[in-house]
Amino acid sequence: MRKVLKALLLTILAYLFQVCAMNQLKIGGVVANLLAVNIAILTVSLGKKYAFGASCVTGILLEVMTSTVGGFYAVIYPAVSMLFAQLFSDMSDEKREIRRNREKNTRDVNPHIRIPLDAMCISAGIETILLTYLTLSGAELSVRLIARALLSVVYTGALAVVLMLPVRAFLRMYGGRVKRALVEGEQE
């Protein structure tokens, strides 16, 4: 239950910080997607269920506060997040053991690499959908709009690099695994 409450707290704080403070942290007139960073950290750290919950809460909060097209954010955040959760989420210990037994040369990608990649992919997916919607609405797709979208994706990845360590420490992703490894090493 603590993990659920922590994930909910992080999601609400990410939303509040995104709408209240991120406009003050613009780089080149572009704002990073802190919501994508939060979803990416939860995806890699806690798994697909938490990613789905966080993306649904994020989509609902955005839908309630910024109603553009009915259900737009409530659909795109969970859809894009779950698409990339398939690639970047951490698997359970049982699944990892089964995979190791089946394939001898398996190497898990470090979560500190997967988090920024996932955040950038989620941000790129959302930016692509928003640019497509903007173009279909009659706006002209220009190099400037594409450059701003790319800058937003890069800024989101950089923000993920900065925030992943403190957030993962808050989720207690470091202490328990180290202790467990030490106990298992002593038993052998």
JSON list of C-alpha atoms in Angstrom, two decimals:
[
{"chain": "A", "resi": 1, "resn": "MET", "atom": "CA", "xyz": [0.00, 0.00, 0.00]},
{"chain": "A", "resi": 2, "resn": "ARG", "atom": "CA", "xyz": [2.96, 2.33, 0.64]},
{"chain": "A", "resi": 3, "resn": "LYS", "atom": "CA", "xyz": [4.14, 1.99, -2.94]},
{"chain": "A", "resi": 4, "resn": "VAL", "atom": "CA", "xyz": [0.71, 2.93, -4.25]},
{"chain": "A", "resi": 5, "resn": "LEU", "atom": "CA", "xyz": [0.53, 5.98, -2.00]},
{"chain": "A", "resi": 6, "resn": "LYS", "atom": "CA", "xyz": [4.06, 7.04, -2.93]},
{"chain": "A", "resi": 7, "resn": "ALA", "atom": "CA", "xyz": [3.30, 6.64, -6.63]},
{"chain": "A", "resi": 8, "resn": "LEU", "atom": "CA", "xyz": [0.09, 8.65, -6.24]},
{"chain": "A", "resi": 9, "resn": "LEU", "atom": "CA", "xyz": [1.94, 11.36, -4.31]},
{"chain": "A", "resi": 10, "resn": "LEU", "atom": "CA", "xyz": [4.67, 11.54, -6.96]},
{"chain": "A", "resi": 11, "resn": "THR", "atom": "CA", "xyz": [2.09, 11.74, -9.75]},
{"chain": "A", "resi": 12, "resn": "ILE", "atom": "CA", "xyz": [0.16, 14.55, -8.09]},
{"chain": "A", "resi": 13, "resn": "LEU", "atom": "CA", "xyz": [3.36, 16.44, -7.25]},
{"chain": "A", "resi": 14, "resn": "ALA", "atom": "CA", "xyz": [4.61, 16.02, -10.82]},
{"chain": "A", "resi": 15, "resn": "TYR", "atom": "CA", "xyz": [1.33, 17.38, -12.15]},
{"chain": "A", "resi": 16, "resn": "LEU", "atom": "CA", "xyz": [1.34, 20.35, -9.77]},
{"chain": "A", "resi": 17, "resn": "PHE", "atom": "CA", "xyz": [4.96, 21.16, -10.49]},
{"chain": "A", "resi": 18, "resn": "GLN", "atom": "CA", "xyz": [4.35, 20.84, -14.25]},
{"chain": "A", "resi": 19, "resn": "VAL", "atom": "CA", "xyz": [1.47, 23.30, -14.29]},
{"chain": "A", "resi": 20, "resn": "CYS", "atom": "CA", "xyz": [2.78, 25.71, -11.65]},
{"chain": "A", "resi": 21, "resn": "ALA", "atom": "CA", "xyz": [6.55, 25.88, -11.96]},
{"chain": "A", "resi": 22, "resn": "MET", "atom": "CA", "xyz": [7.78, 24.42, -15.24]},
{"chain": "A", "resi": 23, "resn": "ASN", "atom": "CA", "xyz": [6.83, 27.57, -17.17]},
{"chain": "A", "resi": 24, "resn": "GLN", "atom": "CA", "xyz": [9.50, 29.36, -15.13]},
{"chain": "A", "resi": 25, "resn": "LEU", "atom": "CA", "xyz": [12.12, 26.77, -16.15]},
{"chain": "A", "resi": 26, "resn": "LYS", "atom": "CA", "xyz": [11.84, 27.18, -19.92]},
{"chain": "A", "resi": 27, "resn": "ILE", "atom": "CA", "xyz": [14.90, 26.62, -22.07]},
{"chain": "A", "resi": 28, "resn": "GLY", "atom": "CA", "xyz": [14.65, 28.26, -25.46]},
{"chain": "A", "resi": 29, "resn": "GLY", "atom": "CA", "xyz": [10.96, 28.85, -24.85]},
{"chain": "A", "resi": 30, "resn": "VAL", "atom": "CA", "xyz": [10.35, 25.12, -24.41]},
{"chain": "A", "resi": 31, "resn": "VAL", "atom": "CA", "xyz": [9.08, 23.33, -21.32]},
{"chain": "A", "resi": 32, "resn": "ALA", "atom": "CA", "xyz": [10.11, 19.79, -20.36]},
{"chain": "A", "resi": 33, "resn": "ASN", "atom": "CA", "xyz": [7.43, 17.17, -19.81]},
{"chain": "A", "resi": 34, "resn": "LEU", "atom": "CA", "xyz": [7.78, 16.38, -16.11]},
{"chain": "A", "resi": 35, "resn": "LEU", "atom": "CA", "xyz": [4.72, 14.13, -16.34]},
{"chain": "A", "resi": 36, "resn": "ALA", "atom": "CA", "xyz": [6.54, 11.88, -18.80]},
{"chain": "A", "resi": 37, "resn": "VAL", "atom": "CA", "xyz": [9.55, 11.80, -16.47]},
{"chain": "A", "resi": 38, "resn": "ASN", "atom": "CA", "xyz": [7.36, 10.71, -13.56]},
{"chain": "A", "resi": 39, "resn": "ILE", "atom": "CA", "xyz": [5.68, 8.00, -15.61]},
{"chain": "A", "resi": 40, "resn": "ALA", "atom": "CA", "xyz": [9.06, 6.76, -16.88]},
{"chain": "A", "resi": 41, "resn": "ILE", "atom": "CA", "xyz": [10.52, 6.54, -13.38]},
{"chain": "A", "resi": 42, "resn": "LEU", "atom": "CA", "xyz": [7.49, 4.65, -12.12]},
{"chain": "A", "resi": 43, "resn": "THR", "atom": "CA", "xyz": [7.52, 2.37, -15.18]},
{"chain": "A", "resi": 44, "resn": "VAL", "atom": "CA", "xyz": [11.13, 1.32, -14.80]},
{"chain": "A", "resi": 45, "resn": "SER", "atom": "CA", "xyz": [11.16, 1.27, -10.99]},
{"chain": "A", "resi": 46, "resn": "LEU", "atom": "CA", "xyz": [7.81, -0.29, -10.13]},
{"chain": "A", "resi": 47, "resn": "GLY", "atom": "CA", "xyz": [6.45, -1.87, -13.31]},
{"chain": "A", "resi": 48, "resn": "LYS", "atom": "CA", "xyz": [3.59, -1.66, -15.78]},
{"chain": "A", "resi": 49, "resn": "LYS", "atom": "CA", "xyz": [0.75, -1.52, -13.26]},
{"chain": "A", "resi": 50, "resn": "TYR", "atom": "CA", "xyz": [2.13, 1.60, -11.65]},
{"chain": "A", "resi": 51, "resn": "ALA", "atom": "CA", "xyz": [2.85, 3.10, -15.08]},
{"chain": "A", "resi": 52, "resn": "PHE", "atom": "CA", "xyz": [-0.74, 2.53, -16.11]},
{"chain": "A", "resi": 53, "resn": "GLY", "atom": "CA", "xyz": [-2.11, 4.01, -12.89]},
{"chain": "A", "resi": 54, "resn": "ALA", "atom": "CA", "xyz": [0.15, 7.06, -13.05]},
{"chain": "A", "resi": 55, "resn": "SER", "atom": "CA", "xyz": [-0.62, 7.67, -16.72]},
{"chain": "A", "resi": 56, "resn": "CYS", "atom": "CA", "xyz": [-4.36, 7.37, -16.13]},
{"chain": "A", "resi": 57, "resn": "VAL", "atom": "CA", "xyz": [-4.25, 9.79, -13.18]},
{"chain": "A", "resi": 58, "resn": "THR", "atom": "CA", "xyz": [-2.09, 12.17, -15.23]},
{"chain": "A", "resi": 59, "resn": "GLY", "atom": "CA", "xyz": [-4.45, 11.98, -18.20]},
{"chain": "A", "resi": 60, "resn": "ILE", "atom": "CA", "xyz": [-7.50, 12.57, -16.02]},
{"chain": "A", "resi": 61, "resn": "LEU", "atom": "CA", "xyz": [-5.89, 15.54, -14.24]},
{"chain": "A", "resi": 62, "resn": "LEU", "atom": "CA", "xyz": [-4.92, 17.09, -17.56]},
{"chain": "A", "resi": 63, "resn": "GLU", "atom": "CA", "xyz": [-8.36, 16.41, -19.00]},
{"chain": "A", "resi": 64, "resn": "VAL", "atom": "CA", "xyz": [-10.11, 18.03, -16.07]},
{"chain": "A", "resi": 65, "resn": "MET", "atom": "CA", "xyz": [-7.93, 21.13, -16.10]},
{"chain": "A", "resi": 66, "resn": "THR", "atom": "CA", "xyz": [-7.30, 21.65, -19.84]},
{"chain": "A", "resi": 67, "resn": "SER", "atom": "CA", "xyz": [-10.25, 20.49, -21.87]},
{"chain": "A", "resi": 68, "resn": "THR", "atom": "CA", "xyz": [-9.28, 20.76, -25.54]},
{"chain": "A", "resi": 69, "resn": "VAL", "atom": "CA", "xyz": [-10.80, 17.78, -27.28]},
{"chain": "A", "resi": 70, "resn": "GLY", "atom": "CA", "xyz": [-12.99, 15.58, -25.13]},
{"chain": "A", "resi": 71, "resn": "GLY", "atom": "CA", "xyz": [-10.95, 12.72, -23.70]},
{"chain": "A", "resi": 72, "resn": "PHE", "atom": "CA", "xyz": [-7.79, 13.63, -25.62]},
{"chain": "A", "resi": 73, "resn": "TYR", "atom": "CA", "xyz": [-5.31, 13.62, -22.73]},
{"chain": "A", "resi": 74, "resn": "ALA", "atom": "CA", "xyz": [-7.16, 10.85, -20.92]},
{"chain": "A", "resi": 75, "resn": "VAL", "atom": "CA", "xyz": [-6.47, 8.62, -23.92]},
{"chain": "A", "resi": 76, "resn": "ILE", "atom": "CA", "xyz": [-3.03, 9.65, -25.19]},
{"chain": "A", "resi": 77, "resn": "TYR", "atom": "CA", "xyz": [-1.14, 9.55, -21.89]},
{"chain": "A", "resi": 78, "resn": "PRO", "atom": "CA", "xyz": [-2.13, 5.97, -20.97]},
{"chain": "A", "resi": 79, "resn": "ALA", "atom": "CA", "xyz": [-1.81, 4.76, -24.58]},
{"chain": "A", "resi": 80, "resn": "VAL", "atom": "CA", "xyz": [1.66, 6.20, -25.18]},
{"chain": "A", "resi": 81, "resn": "SER", "atom": "CA", "xyz": [2.86, 5.28, -21.68]},
{"chain": "A", "resi": 82, "resn": "MET", "atom": "CA", "xyz": [1.76, 1.67, -21.98]},
{"chain": "A", "resi": 83, "resn": "LEU", "atom": "CA", "xyz": [3.23, 1.37, -25.47]},
{"chain": "A", "resi": 84, "resn": "PHE", "atom": "CA", "xyz": [6.67, 2.26, -24.14]},
{"chain": "A", "resi": 85, "resn": "ALA", "atom": "CA", "xyz": [6.16, 0.41, -20.85]},
{"chain": "A", "resi": 86, "resn": "GLN", "atom": "CA", "xyz": [6.28, -2.78, -22.92]},
{"chain": "A", "resi": 87, "resn": "LEU", "atom": "CA", "xyz": [9.85, -1.90, -23.88]},
{"chain": "A", "resi": 88, "resn": "PHE", "atom": "CA", "xyz": [11.23, -0.31, -20.74]},
{"chain": "A", "resi": 89, "resn": "SER", "atom": "CA", "xyz": [9.43, -1.75, -17.70]},
{"chain": "A", "resi": 90, "resn": "ASP", "atom": "CA", "xyz": [11.27, -3.91, -15.27]},
{"chain": "A", "resi": 91, "resn": "MET", "atom": "CA", "xyz": [10.25, -7.51, -15.15]},
{"chain": "A", "resi": 92, "resn": "SER", "atom": "CA", "xyz": [9.59, -9.46, -11.99]},
{"chain": "A", "resi": 93, "resn": "ASP", "atom": "CA", "xyz": [12.32, -11.60, -10.46]},
{"chain": "A", "resi": 94, "resn": "GLU", "atom": "CA", "xyz": [10.51, -14.77, -11.55]},
{"chain": "A", "resi": 95, "resn": "LYS", "atom": "CA", "xyz": [10.31, -13.64, -15.18]},
{"chain": "A", "resi": 96, "resn": "ARG", "atom": "CA", "xyz": [13.94, -12.57, -15.08]},
{"chain": "A", "resi": 97, "resn": "GLU", "atom": "CA", "xyz": [14.99, -16.03, -13.82]},
{"chain": "A", "resi": 98, "resn": "ILE", "atom": "CA", "xyz": [12.93, -17.76, -16.50]},
{"chain": "A", "resi": 99, "resn": "ARG", "atom": "CA", "xyz": [14.54, -15.54, -19.14]},
{"chain": "A", "resi": 100, "resn": "ARG", "atom": "CA", "xyz": [18.04, -16.22, -17.79]},
{"chain": "A", "resi": 101, "resn": "ASN", "atom": "CA", "xyz": [17.42, -19.98, -17.83]},
{"chain": "A", "resi": 102, "resn": "ARG", "atom": "CA", "xyz": [16.03, -19.85, -21.37]},
{"chain": "A", "resi": 103, "resn": "GLU", "atom": "CA", "xyz": [18.65, -17.54, -22.84]},
{"chain": "A", "resi": 104, "resn": "LYS", "atom": "CA", "xyz": [22.22, -17.87, -21.65]},
{"chain": "A", "resi": 105, "resn": "ASN", "atom": "CA", "xyz": [23.53, -14.47, -22.84]},
{"chain": "A", "resi": 106, "resn": "THR", "atom": "CA", "xyz": [20.90, -12.13, -21.47]},
{"chain": "A", "resi": 107, "resn": "ARG", "atom": "CA", "xyz": [21.94, -8.73, -20.27]},
{"chain": "A", "resi": 108, "resn": "ASP", "atom": "CA", "xyz": [19.49, -6.44, -18.58]},
{"chain": "A", "resi": 109, "resn": "VAL", "atom": "CA", "xyz": [19.81, -2.80, -19.50]},
{"chain": "A", "resi": 110, "resn": "ASN", "atom": "CA", "xyz": [20.62, -0.60, -16.54]},
{"chain": "A", "resi": 111, "resn": "PRO", "atom": "CA", "xyz": [17.52, 1.18, -15.17]},
{"chain": "A", "resi": 112, "resn": "HIS", "atom": "CA", "xyz": [19.47, 4.46, -15.13]},
{"chain": "A", "resi": 113, "resn": "ILE", "atom": "CA", "xyz": [19.64, 4.22, -18.91]},
{"chain": "A", "resi": 114, "resn": "ARG", "atom": "CA", "xyz": [16.08, 3.00, -19.40]},
{"chain": "A", "resi": 115, "resn": "ILE", "atom": "CA", "xyz": [14.48, 5.86, -17.42]},
{"chain": "A", "resi": 116, "resn": "PRO", "atom": "CA", "xyz": [15.73, 8.74, -19.63]},
{"chain": "A", "resi": 117, "resn": "LEU", "atom": "CA", "xyz": [15.08, 6.69, -22.76]},
{"chain": "A", "resi": 118, "resn": "ASP", "atom": "CA", "xyz": [11.52, 5.93, -21.65]},
{"chain": "A", "resi": 119, "resn": "ALA", "atom": "CA", "xyz": [10.88, 9.57, -20.70]},
{"chain": "A", "resi": 120, "resn": "MET", "atom": "CA", "xyz": [12.18, 10.72, -24.07]},
{"chain": "A", "resi": 121, "resn": "CYS", "atom": "CA", "xyz": [10.10, 8.14, -25.95]},
{"chain": "A", "resi": 122, "resn": "ILE", "atom": "CA", "xyz": [6.93, 9.07, -24.05]},
{"chain": "A", "resi": 123, "resn": "SER", "atom": "CA", "xyz": [7.61, 12.76, -24.67]},
{"chain": "A", "resi": 124, "resn": "ALA", "atom": "CA", "xyz": [8.34, 12.12, -28.36]},
{"chain": "A", "resi": 125, "resn": "GLY", "atom": "CA", "xyz": [5.14, 10.11, -28.73]},
{"chain": "A", "resi": 126, "resn": "ILE", "atom": "CA", "xyz": [3.03, 12.81, -27.12]},
{"chain": "A", "resi": 127, "resn": "GLU", "atom": "CA", "xyz": [4.76, 15.58, -29.10]},
{"chain": "A", "resi": 128, "resn": "THR", "atom": "CA", "xyz": [4.17, 13.64, -32.33]},
{"chain": "A", "resi": 129, "resn": "ILE", "atom": "CA", "xyz": [0.48, 13.23, -31.54]},
{"chain": "A", "resi": 130, "resn": "LEU", "atom": "CA", "xyz": [0.15, 16.91, -30.62]},
{"chain": "A", "resi": 131, "resn": "LEU", "atom": "CA", "xyz": [1.96, 18.01, -33.80]},
{"chain": "A", "resi": 132, "resn": "THR", "atom": "CA", "xyz": [-0.28, 15.74, -35.87]},
{"chain": "A", "resi": 133, "resn": "TYR", "atom": "CA", "xyz": [-3.37, 17.16, -34.19]},
{"chain": "A", "resi": 134, "resn": "LEU", "atom": "CA", "xyz": [-2.10, 20.69, -34.75]},
{"chain": "A", "resi": 135, "resn": "THR", "atom": "CA", "xyz": [-1.43, 19.98, -38.42]},
{"chain": "A", "resi": 136, "resn": "LEU", "atom": "CA", "xyz": [-4.85, 18.38, -38.91]},
{"chain": "A", "resi": 137, "resn": "SER", "atom": "CA", "xyz": [-6.40, 21.45, -37.28]},
{"chain": "A", "resi": 138, "resn": "GLY", "atom": "CA", "xyz": [-5.07, 23.58, -40.11]},
{"chain": "A", "resi": 139, "resn": "ALA", "atom": "CA", "xyz": [-1.78, 24.90, -38.77]},
{"chain": "A", "resi": 140, "resn": "GLU", "atom": "CA", "xyz": [1.27, 24.75, -40.99]},
{"chain": "A", "resi": 141, "resn": "LEU", "atom": "CA", "xyz": [3.90, 22.25, -39.88]},
{"chain": "A", "resi": 142, "resn": "SER", "atom": "CA", "xyz": [7.19, 24.15, -39.86]},
{"chain": "A", "resi": 143, "resn": "VAL", "atom": "CA", "xyz": [10.80, 23.36, -39.06]},
{"chain": "A", "resi": 144, "resn": "ARG", "atom": "CA", "xyz": [10.47, 25.63, -36.02]},
{"chain": "A", "resi": 145, "resn": "LEU", "atom": "CA", "xyz": [7.64, 23.51, -34.56]},
{"chain": "A", "resi": 146, "resn": "ILE", "atom": "CA", "xyz": [9.59, 20.30, -35.15]},
{"chain": "A", "resi": 147, "resn": "ALA", "atom": "CA", "xyz": [12.73, 21.82, -33.59]},
{"chain": "A", "resi": 148, "resn": "ARG", "atom": "CA", "xyz": [10.74, 22.92, -30.54]},
{"chain": "A", "resi": 149, "resn": "ALA", "atom": "CA", "xyz": [9.32, 19.40, -30.18]},
{"chain": "A", "resi": 150, "resn": "LEU", "atom": "CA", "xyz": [12.81, 17.88, -30.41]},
{"chain": "A", "resi": 151, "resn": "LEU", "atom": "CA", "xyz": [14.16, 20.36, -27.86]},
{"chain": "A", "resi": 152, "resn": "SER", "atom": "CA", "xyz": [11.30, 19.41, -25.54]},
{"chain": "A", "resi": 153, "resn": "VAL", "atom": "CA", "xyz": [12.18, 15.73, -25.90]},
{"chain": "A", "resi": 154, "resn": "VAL", "atom": "CA", "xyz": [15.87, 16.36, -25.14]},
{"chain": "A", "resi": 155, "resn": "TYR", "atom": "CA", "xyz": [14.99, 18.63, -22.20]},
{"chain": "A", "resi": 156, "resn": "THR", "atom": "CA", "xyz": [12.68, 15.93, -20.84]},
{"chain": "A", "resi": 157, "resn": "GLY", "atom": "CA", "xyz": [15.50, 13.37, -21.06]},
{"chain": "A", "resi": 158, "resn": "ALA", "atom": "CA", "xyz": [17.87, 15.70, -19.22]},
{"chain": "A", "resi": 159, "resn": "LEU", "atom": "CA", "xyz": [15.27, 16.31, -16.52]},
{"chain": "A", "resi": 160, "resn": "ALA", "atom": "CA", "xyz": [14.87, 12.55, -16.15]},
{"chain": "A", "resi": 161, "resn": "VAL", "atom": "CA", "xyz": [18.61, 12.18, -15.59]},
{"chain": "A", "resi": 162, "resn": "VAL", "atom": "CA", "xyz": [18.49, 14.81, -12.84]},
{"chain": "A", "resi": 163, "resn": "LEU", "atom": "CA", "xyz": [15.37, 13.51, -11.08]},
{"chain": "A", "resi": 164, "resn": "MET", "atom": "CA", "xyz": [15.69, 9.73, -11.32]},
{"chain": "A", "resi": 165, "resn": "LEU", "atom": "CA", "xyz": [18.14, 9.23, -8.44]},
{"chain": "A", "resi": 166, "resn": "PRO", "atom": "CA", "xyz": [16.23, 11.20, -5.76]},
{"chain": "A", "resi": 167, "resn": "VAL", "atom": "CA", "xyz": [12.87, 9.78, -6.84]},
{"chain": "A", "resi": 168, "resn": "ARG", "atom": "CA", "xyz": [14.17, 6.20, -6.92]},
{"chain": "A", "resi": 169, "resn": "ALA", "atom": "CA", "xyz": [15.69, 6.79, -3.47]},
{"chain": "A", "resi": 170, "resn": "PHE", "atom": "CA", "xyz": [12.28, 8.04, -2.28]},
{"chain": "A", "resi": 171, "resn": "LEU", "atom": "CA", "xyz": [10.77, 4.82, -3.65]},
{"chain": "A", "resi": 172, "resn": "ARG", "atom": "CA", "xyz": [13.48, 2.87, -1.74]},
{"chain": "A", "resi": 173, "resn": "MET", "atom": "CA", "xyz": [14.85, 1.23, -4.86]},
{"chain": "A", "resi": 174, "resn": "TYR", "atom": "CA", "xyz": [18.42, 1.23, -3.63]},
{"chain": "A", "resi": 175, "resn": "GLY", "atom": "CA", "xyz": [18.57, 0.13, 0.01]},
{"chain": "A", "resi": 176, "resn": "GLY", "atom": "CA", "xyz": [16.55, -3.06, -0.13]},
{"chain": "A", "resi": 177, "resn": "ARG", "atom": "CA", "xyz": [18.27, -4.59, -3.15]},
{"chain": "A", "resi": 178, "resn": "VAL", "atom": "CA", "xyz": [21.74, -3.98, -1.73]},
{"chain": "A", "resi": 179, "resn": "LYS", "atom": "CA", "xyz": [20.79, -5.53, 1.61]},
{"chain": "A", "resi": 180, "resn": "ARG", "atom": "CA", "xyz": [19.14, -8.48, -0.15]},
{"chain": "A", "resi": 181, "resn": "ALA", "atom": "CA", "xyz": [22.26, -9.07, -2.26]},
{"chain": "A", "resi": 182, "resn": "LEU", "atom": "CA", "xyz": [24.47, -8.96, 0.83]},
{"chain": "A", "resi": 183, "resn": "VAL", "atom": "CA", "xyz": [22.26, -11.44, 2.70]},
{"chain": "A", "resi": 184, "resn": "GLU", "atom": "CA", "xyz": [22.16, -13.79, -0.30]},
{"chain": "A", "resi": 185, "resn": "GLY", "atom": "CA", "xyz": [25.96, -13.51, -0.66]},
{"chain": "A", "resi": 186, "resn": "GLU", "atom": "CA", "xyz": [26.48, -14.43, 3.02]},
{"chain": "A", "resi": 187, "resn": "GLN", "atom": "CA", "xyz": [24.17, -17.44, 2.75]},
{"chain": "A", "resi": 188, "resn": "GLU", "atom": "CA", "xyz": [26.13, -18.86, -0.16]}
]
